[in-house]
PDB file of C-alpha atoms in Angstrom:
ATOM      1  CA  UNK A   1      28.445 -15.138 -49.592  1.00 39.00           C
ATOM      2  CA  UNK A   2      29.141 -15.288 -46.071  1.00 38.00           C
ATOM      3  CA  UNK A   3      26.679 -14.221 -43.234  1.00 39.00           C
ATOM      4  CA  UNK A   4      27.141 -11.254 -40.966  1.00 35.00           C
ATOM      5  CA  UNK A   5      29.043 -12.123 -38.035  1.00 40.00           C
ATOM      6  CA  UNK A   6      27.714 -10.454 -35.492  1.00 38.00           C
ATOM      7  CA  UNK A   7      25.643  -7.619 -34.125  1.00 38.00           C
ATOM      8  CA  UNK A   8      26.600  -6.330 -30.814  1.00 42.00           C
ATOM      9  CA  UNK A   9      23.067  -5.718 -28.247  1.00 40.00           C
ATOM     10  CA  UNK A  10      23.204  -3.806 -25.322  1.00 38.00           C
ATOM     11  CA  UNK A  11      24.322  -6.151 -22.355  1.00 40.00           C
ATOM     12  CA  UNK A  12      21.777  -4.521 -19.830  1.00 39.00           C
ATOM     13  CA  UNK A  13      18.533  -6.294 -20.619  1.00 36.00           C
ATOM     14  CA  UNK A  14      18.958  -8.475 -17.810  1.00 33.00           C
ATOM     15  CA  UNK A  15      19.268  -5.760 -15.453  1.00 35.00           C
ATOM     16  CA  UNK A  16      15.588  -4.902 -13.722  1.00 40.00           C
ATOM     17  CA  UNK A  17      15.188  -1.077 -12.894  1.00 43.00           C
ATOM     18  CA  UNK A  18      13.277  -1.268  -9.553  1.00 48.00           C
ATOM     19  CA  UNK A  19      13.528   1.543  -7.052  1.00 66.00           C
ATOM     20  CA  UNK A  20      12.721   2.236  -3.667  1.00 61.00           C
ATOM     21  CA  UNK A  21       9.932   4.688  -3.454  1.00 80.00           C
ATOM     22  CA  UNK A  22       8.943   4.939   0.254  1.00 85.00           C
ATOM     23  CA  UNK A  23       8.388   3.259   3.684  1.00 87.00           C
ATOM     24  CA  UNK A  24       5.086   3.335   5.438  1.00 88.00           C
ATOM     25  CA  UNK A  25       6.054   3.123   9.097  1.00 86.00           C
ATOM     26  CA  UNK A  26       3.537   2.940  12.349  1.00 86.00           C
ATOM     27  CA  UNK A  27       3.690   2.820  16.030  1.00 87.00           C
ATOM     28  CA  UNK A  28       2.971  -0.254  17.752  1.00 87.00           C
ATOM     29  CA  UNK A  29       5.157  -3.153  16.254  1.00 87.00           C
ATOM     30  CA  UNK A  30       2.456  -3.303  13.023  1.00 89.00           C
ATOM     31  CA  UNK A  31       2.863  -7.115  11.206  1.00 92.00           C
ATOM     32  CA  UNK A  32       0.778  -5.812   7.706  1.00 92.00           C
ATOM     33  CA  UNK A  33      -0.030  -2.867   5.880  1.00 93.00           C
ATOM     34  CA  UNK A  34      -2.675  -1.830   2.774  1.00 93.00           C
ATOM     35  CA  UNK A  35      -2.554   1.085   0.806  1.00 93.00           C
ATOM     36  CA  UNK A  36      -4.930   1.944  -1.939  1.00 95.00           C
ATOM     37  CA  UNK A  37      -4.927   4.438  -4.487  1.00 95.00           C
ATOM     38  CA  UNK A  38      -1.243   3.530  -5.460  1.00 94.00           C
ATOM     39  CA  UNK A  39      -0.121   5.018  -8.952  1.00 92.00           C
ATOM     40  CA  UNK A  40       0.320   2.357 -11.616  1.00 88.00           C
ATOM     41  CA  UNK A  41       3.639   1.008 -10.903  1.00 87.00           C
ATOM     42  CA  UNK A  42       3.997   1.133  -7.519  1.00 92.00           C
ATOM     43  CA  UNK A  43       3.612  -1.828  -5.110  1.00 93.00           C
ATOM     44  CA  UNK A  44       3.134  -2.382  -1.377  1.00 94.00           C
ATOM     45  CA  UNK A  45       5.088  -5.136   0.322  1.00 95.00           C
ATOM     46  CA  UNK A  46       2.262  -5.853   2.709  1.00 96.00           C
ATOM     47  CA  UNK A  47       4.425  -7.218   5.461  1.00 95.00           C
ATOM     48  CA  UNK A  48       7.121  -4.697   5.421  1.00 93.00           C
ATOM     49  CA  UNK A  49       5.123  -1.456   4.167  1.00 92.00           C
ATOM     50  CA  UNK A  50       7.687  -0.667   1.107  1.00 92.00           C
ATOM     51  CA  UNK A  51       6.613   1.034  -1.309  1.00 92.00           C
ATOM     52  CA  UNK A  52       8.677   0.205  -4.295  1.00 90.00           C
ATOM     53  CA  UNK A  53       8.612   0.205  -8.215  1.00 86.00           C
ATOM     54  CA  UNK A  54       8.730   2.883 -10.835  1.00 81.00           C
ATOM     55  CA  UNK A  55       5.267   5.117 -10.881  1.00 85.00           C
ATOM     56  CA  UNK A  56       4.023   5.065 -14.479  1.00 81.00           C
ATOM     57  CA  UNK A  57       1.783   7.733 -14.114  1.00 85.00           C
ATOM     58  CA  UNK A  58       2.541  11.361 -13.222  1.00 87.00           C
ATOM     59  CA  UNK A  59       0.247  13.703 -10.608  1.00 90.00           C
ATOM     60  CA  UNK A  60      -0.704  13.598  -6.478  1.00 92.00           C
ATOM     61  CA  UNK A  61      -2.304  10.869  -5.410  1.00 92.00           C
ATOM     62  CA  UNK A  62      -3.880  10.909  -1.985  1.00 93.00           C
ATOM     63  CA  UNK A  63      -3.677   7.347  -0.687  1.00 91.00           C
ATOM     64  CA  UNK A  64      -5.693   5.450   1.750  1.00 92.00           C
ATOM     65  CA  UNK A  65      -2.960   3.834   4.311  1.00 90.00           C
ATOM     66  CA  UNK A  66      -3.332   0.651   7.107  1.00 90.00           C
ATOM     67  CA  UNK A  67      -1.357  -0.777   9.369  1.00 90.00           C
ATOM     68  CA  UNK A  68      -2.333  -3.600  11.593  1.00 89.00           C
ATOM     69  CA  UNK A  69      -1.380  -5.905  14.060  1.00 90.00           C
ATOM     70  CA  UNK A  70      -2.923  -8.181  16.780  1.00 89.00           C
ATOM     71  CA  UNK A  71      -4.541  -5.441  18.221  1.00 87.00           C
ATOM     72  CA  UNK A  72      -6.313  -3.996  15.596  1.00 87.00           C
ATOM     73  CA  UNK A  73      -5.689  -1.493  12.682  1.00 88.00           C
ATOM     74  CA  UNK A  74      -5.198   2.257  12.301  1.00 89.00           C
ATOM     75  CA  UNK A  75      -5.923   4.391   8.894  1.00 87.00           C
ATOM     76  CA  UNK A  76      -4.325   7.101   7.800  1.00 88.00           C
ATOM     77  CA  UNK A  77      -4.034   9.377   4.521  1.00 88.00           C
ATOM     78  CA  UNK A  78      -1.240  10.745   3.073  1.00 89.00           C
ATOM     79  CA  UNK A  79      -0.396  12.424  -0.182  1.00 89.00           C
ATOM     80  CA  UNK A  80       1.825  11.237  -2.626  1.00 89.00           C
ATOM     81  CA  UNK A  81       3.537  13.932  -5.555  1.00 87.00           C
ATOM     82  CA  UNK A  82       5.307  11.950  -8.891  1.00 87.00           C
ATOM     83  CA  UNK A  83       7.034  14.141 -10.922  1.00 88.00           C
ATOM     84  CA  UNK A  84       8.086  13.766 -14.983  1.00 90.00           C
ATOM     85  CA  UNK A  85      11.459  11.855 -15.036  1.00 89.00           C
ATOM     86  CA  UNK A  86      14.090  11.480 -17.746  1.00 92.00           C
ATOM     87  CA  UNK A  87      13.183   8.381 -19.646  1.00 93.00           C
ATOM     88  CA  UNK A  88      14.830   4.939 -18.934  1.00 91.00           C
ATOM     89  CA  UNK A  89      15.245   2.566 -21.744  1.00 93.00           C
ATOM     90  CA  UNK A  90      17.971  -0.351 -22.416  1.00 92.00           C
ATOM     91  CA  UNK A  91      18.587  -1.931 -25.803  1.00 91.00           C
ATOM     92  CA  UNK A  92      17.883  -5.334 -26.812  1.00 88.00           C
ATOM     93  CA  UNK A  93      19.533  -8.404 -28.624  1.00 87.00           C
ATOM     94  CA  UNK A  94      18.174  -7.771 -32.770  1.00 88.00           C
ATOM     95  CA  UNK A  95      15.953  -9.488 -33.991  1.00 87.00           C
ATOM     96  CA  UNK A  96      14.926 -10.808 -37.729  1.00 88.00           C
ATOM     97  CA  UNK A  97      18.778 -11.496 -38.065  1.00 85.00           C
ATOM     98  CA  UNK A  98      19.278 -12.286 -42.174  1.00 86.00           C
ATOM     99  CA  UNK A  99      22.873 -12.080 -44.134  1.00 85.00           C
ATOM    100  CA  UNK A 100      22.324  -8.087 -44.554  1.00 89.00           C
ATOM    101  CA  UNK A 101      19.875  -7.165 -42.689  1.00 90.00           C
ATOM    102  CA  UNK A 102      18.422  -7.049 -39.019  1.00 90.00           C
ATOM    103  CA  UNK A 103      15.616  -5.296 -36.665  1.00 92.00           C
ATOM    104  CA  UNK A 104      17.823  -3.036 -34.075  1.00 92.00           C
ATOM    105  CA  UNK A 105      15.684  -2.799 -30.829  1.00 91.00           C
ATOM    106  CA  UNK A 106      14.500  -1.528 -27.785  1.00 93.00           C
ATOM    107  CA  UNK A 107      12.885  -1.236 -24.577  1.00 93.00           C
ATOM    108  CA  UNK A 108      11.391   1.584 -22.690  1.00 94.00           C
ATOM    109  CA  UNK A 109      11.279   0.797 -19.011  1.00 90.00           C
ATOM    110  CA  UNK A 110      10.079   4.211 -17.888  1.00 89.00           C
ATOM    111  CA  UNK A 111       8.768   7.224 -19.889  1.00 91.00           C
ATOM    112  CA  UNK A 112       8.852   9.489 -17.081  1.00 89.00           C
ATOM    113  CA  UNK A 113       5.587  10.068 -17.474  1.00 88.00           C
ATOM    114  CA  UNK A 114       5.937  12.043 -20.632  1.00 90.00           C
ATOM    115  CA  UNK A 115       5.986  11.627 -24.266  1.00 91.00           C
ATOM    116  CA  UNK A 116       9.128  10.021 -25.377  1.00 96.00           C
ATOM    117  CA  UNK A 117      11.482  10.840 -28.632  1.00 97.00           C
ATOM    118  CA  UNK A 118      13.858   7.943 -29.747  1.00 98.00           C
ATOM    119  CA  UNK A 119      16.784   7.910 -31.922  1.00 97.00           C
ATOM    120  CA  UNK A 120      18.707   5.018 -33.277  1.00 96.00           C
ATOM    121  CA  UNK A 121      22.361   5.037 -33.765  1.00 95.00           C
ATOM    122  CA  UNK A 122      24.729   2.391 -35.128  1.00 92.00           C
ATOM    123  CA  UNK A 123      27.572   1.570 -37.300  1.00 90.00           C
ATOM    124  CA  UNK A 124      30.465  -0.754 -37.356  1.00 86.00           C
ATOM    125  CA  UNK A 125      31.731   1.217 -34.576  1.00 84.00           C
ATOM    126  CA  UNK A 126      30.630   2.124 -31.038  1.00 85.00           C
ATOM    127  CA  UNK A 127      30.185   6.363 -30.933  1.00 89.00           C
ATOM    128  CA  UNK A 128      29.333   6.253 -27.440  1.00 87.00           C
ATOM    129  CA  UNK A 129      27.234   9.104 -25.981  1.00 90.00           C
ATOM    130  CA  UNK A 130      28.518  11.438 -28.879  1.00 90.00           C
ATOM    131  CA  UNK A 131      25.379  12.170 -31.577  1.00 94.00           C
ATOM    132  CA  UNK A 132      28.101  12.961 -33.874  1.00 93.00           C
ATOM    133  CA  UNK A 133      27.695  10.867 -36.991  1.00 95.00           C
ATOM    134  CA  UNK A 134      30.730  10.769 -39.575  1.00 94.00           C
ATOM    135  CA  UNK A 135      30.997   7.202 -41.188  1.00 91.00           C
ATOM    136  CA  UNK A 136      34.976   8.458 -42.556  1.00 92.00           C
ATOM    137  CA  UNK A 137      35.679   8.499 -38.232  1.00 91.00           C
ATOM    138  CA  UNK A 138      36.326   5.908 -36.064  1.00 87.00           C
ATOM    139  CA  UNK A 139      34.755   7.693 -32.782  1.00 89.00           C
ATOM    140  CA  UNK A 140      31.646   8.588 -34.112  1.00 93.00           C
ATOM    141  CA  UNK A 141      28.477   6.626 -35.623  1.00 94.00           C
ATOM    142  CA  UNK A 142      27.935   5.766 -38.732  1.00 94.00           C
ATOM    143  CA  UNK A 143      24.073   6.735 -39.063  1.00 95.00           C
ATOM    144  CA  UNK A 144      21.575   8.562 -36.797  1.00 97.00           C
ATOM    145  CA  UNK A 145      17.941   7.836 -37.418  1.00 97.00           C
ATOM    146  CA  UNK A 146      15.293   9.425 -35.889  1.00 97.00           C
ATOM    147  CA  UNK A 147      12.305   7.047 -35.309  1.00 96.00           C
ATOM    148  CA  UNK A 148       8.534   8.881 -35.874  1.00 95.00           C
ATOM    149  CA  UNK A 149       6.269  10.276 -33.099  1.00 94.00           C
ATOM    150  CA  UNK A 150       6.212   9.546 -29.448  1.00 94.00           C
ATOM    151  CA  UNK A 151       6.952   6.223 -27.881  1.00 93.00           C
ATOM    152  CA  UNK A 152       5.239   4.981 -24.589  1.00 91.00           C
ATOM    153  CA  UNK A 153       6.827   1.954 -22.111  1.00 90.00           C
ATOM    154  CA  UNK A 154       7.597  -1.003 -23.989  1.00 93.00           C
ATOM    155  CA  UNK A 155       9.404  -2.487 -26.846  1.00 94.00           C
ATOM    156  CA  UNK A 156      10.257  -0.562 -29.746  1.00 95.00           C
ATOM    157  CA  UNK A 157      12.741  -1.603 -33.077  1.00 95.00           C
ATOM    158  CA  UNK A 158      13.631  -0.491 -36.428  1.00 96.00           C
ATOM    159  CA  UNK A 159      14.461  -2.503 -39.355  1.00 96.00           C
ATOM    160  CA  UNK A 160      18.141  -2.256 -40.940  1.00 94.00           C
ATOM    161  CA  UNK A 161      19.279  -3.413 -44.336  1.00 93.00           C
ATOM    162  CA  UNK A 162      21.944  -3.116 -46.789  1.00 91.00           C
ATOM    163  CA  UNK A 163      24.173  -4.351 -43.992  1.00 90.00           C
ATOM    164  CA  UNK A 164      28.011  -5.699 -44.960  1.00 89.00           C
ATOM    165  CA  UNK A 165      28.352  -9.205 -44.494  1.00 86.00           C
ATOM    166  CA  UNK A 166      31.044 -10.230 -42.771  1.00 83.00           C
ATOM    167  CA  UNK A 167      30.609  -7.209 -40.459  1.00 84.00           C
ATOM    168  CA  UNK A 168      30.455  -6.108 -37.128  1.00 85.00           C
ATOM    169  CA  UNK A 169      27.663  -3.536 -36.083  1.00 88.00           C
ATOM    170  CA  UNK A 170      27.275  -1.661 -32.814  1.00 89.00           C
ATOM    171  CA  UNK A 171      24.061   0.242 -31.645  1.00 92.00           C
ATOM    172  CA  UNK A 172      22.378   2.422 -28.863  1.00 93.00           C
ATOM    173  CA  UNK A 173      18.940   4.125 -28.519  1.00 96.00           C
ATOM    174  CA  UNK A 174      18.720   7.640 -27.306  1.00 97.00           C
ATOM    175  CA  UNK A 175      15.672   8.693 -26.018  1.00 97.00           C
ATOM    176  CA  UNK A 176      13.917  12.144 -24.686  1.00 96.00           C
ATOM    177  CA  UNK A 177      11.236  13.853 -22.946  1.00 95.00           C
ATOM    178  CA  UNK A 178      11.170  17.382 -21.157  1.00 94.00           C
ATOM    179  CA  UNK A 179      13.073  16.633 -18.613  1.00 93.00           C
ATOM    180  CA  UNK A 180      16.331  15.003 -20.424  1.00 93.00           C
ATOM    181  CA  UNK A 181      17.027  15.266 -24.109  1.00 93.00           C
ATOM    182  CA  UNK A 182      19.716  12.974 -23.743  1.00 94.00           C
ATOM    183  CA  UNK A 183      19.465   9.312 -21.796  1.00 95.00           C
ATOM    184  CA  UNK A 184      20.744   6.548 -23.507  1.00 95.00           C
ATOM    185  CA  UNK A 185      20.861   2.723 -23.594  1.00 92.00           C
ATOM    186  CA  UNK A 186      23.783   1.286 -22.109  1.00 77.00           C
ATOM    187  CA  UNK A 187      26.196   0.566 -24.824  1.00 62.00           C
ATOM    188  CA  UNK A 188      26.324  -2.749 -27.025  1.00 58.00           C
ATOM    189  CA  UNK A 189      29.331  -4.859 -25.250  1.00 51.00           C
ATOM    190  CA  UNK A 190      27.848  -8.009 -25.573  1.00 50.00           C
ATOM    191  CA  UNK A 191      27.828 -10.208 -29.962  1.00 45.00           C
ATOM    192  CA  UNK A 192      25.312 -11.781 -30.732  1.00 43.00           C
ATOM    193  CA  UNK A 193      27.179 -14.101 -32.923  1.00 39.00           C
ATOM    194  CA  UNK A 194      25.289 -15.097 -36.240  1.00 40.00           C
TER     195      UNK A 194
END
């Protein structure tokens, strides 16, 4: 009996989801700058005054603001508003590899700030974005399965067996919240050879 020969993980785990929120600016030439009262998520570069990550909470925040230089230092408020996103979520290399069986899994970056659905779908051929299933057609998935309650940022998997050996097997996460219904990983490029 041989072993499978490989399982195909999504290629974007060593991408790193960071996004520019906002710039404090100030009169004056200022050479550092505080904020407090930041959402989870969000840092301040204290030397430029970027704001920048992804907020992992949802609501206003009213934020306590300083910028200094050799002069001296000025405060001021301002109010900041995060919304509910669509979810962001990548896959990740299997893990638990055996001859017929493996753990298929994933990584939420970013809820949005809501309550999360996720989906697995694989099969020993990439369906792309479609949530058609038909195992008979090459352009669809094989098998949809829908993974229980809610899932918050972090890793996720679920555990696959009665896999061919000798096989090939391709697989991508769809996720949802009430913003998007649809967002999913990028798709499995990349073998993990076994």
């Amino acid at each position: 009996q041989n072993e499978i020969l490989s399982i195909f993980a999504g290629n974007d785990v060593s991408q790193e989801t960071l996004q520019m929120q906002f710039q404090i600016t100030a009169s004056n030439r200022p050479s550092n700058f505080t904020a407090t009262g930041l959402p989870e998520g969000l840092l301040l570069n204290a030397v430029t005054g970027e704001v920048t990550g992804l907020p992992q909470e949802v609501g206003v925040f009213d934020l306590n603001v300083t910028a200094g230089n050799q002069a001296g230092e000025a405060l001021g408020l301002m109010q900041l508003i995060v919304n509910k996103t669509p979810p962001s979520l990548v896959s990740v290399p299997p893990k638990n590899l055996s001859s017929t069986s493996a753990r298929f899994a994933g990584k939420i970056i970013s809820d949005g700030g809501d309550p999360t659905t996720v989906s697995l779908f694989w099969g020993d051929n990439d369906g792309g974005s479609s949530t058609s299933v038909n195992s008979s057609d090459d352009t669809s998935w094989d098998v949809r399965i829908d993974l229980n309650g809610t899932y918050p940022n972090g890793g996720f998997n679920h555990f696959v067996q009665d896999l061919d050996k000798n096989s090939t097997y391709f697989y991508r996460w769809l996720a949802g919240n009430s913003v998007s219904s649809e967002v999913w990983s990028a798709p499995t490029t990349d073998g993990l050879q076994h």
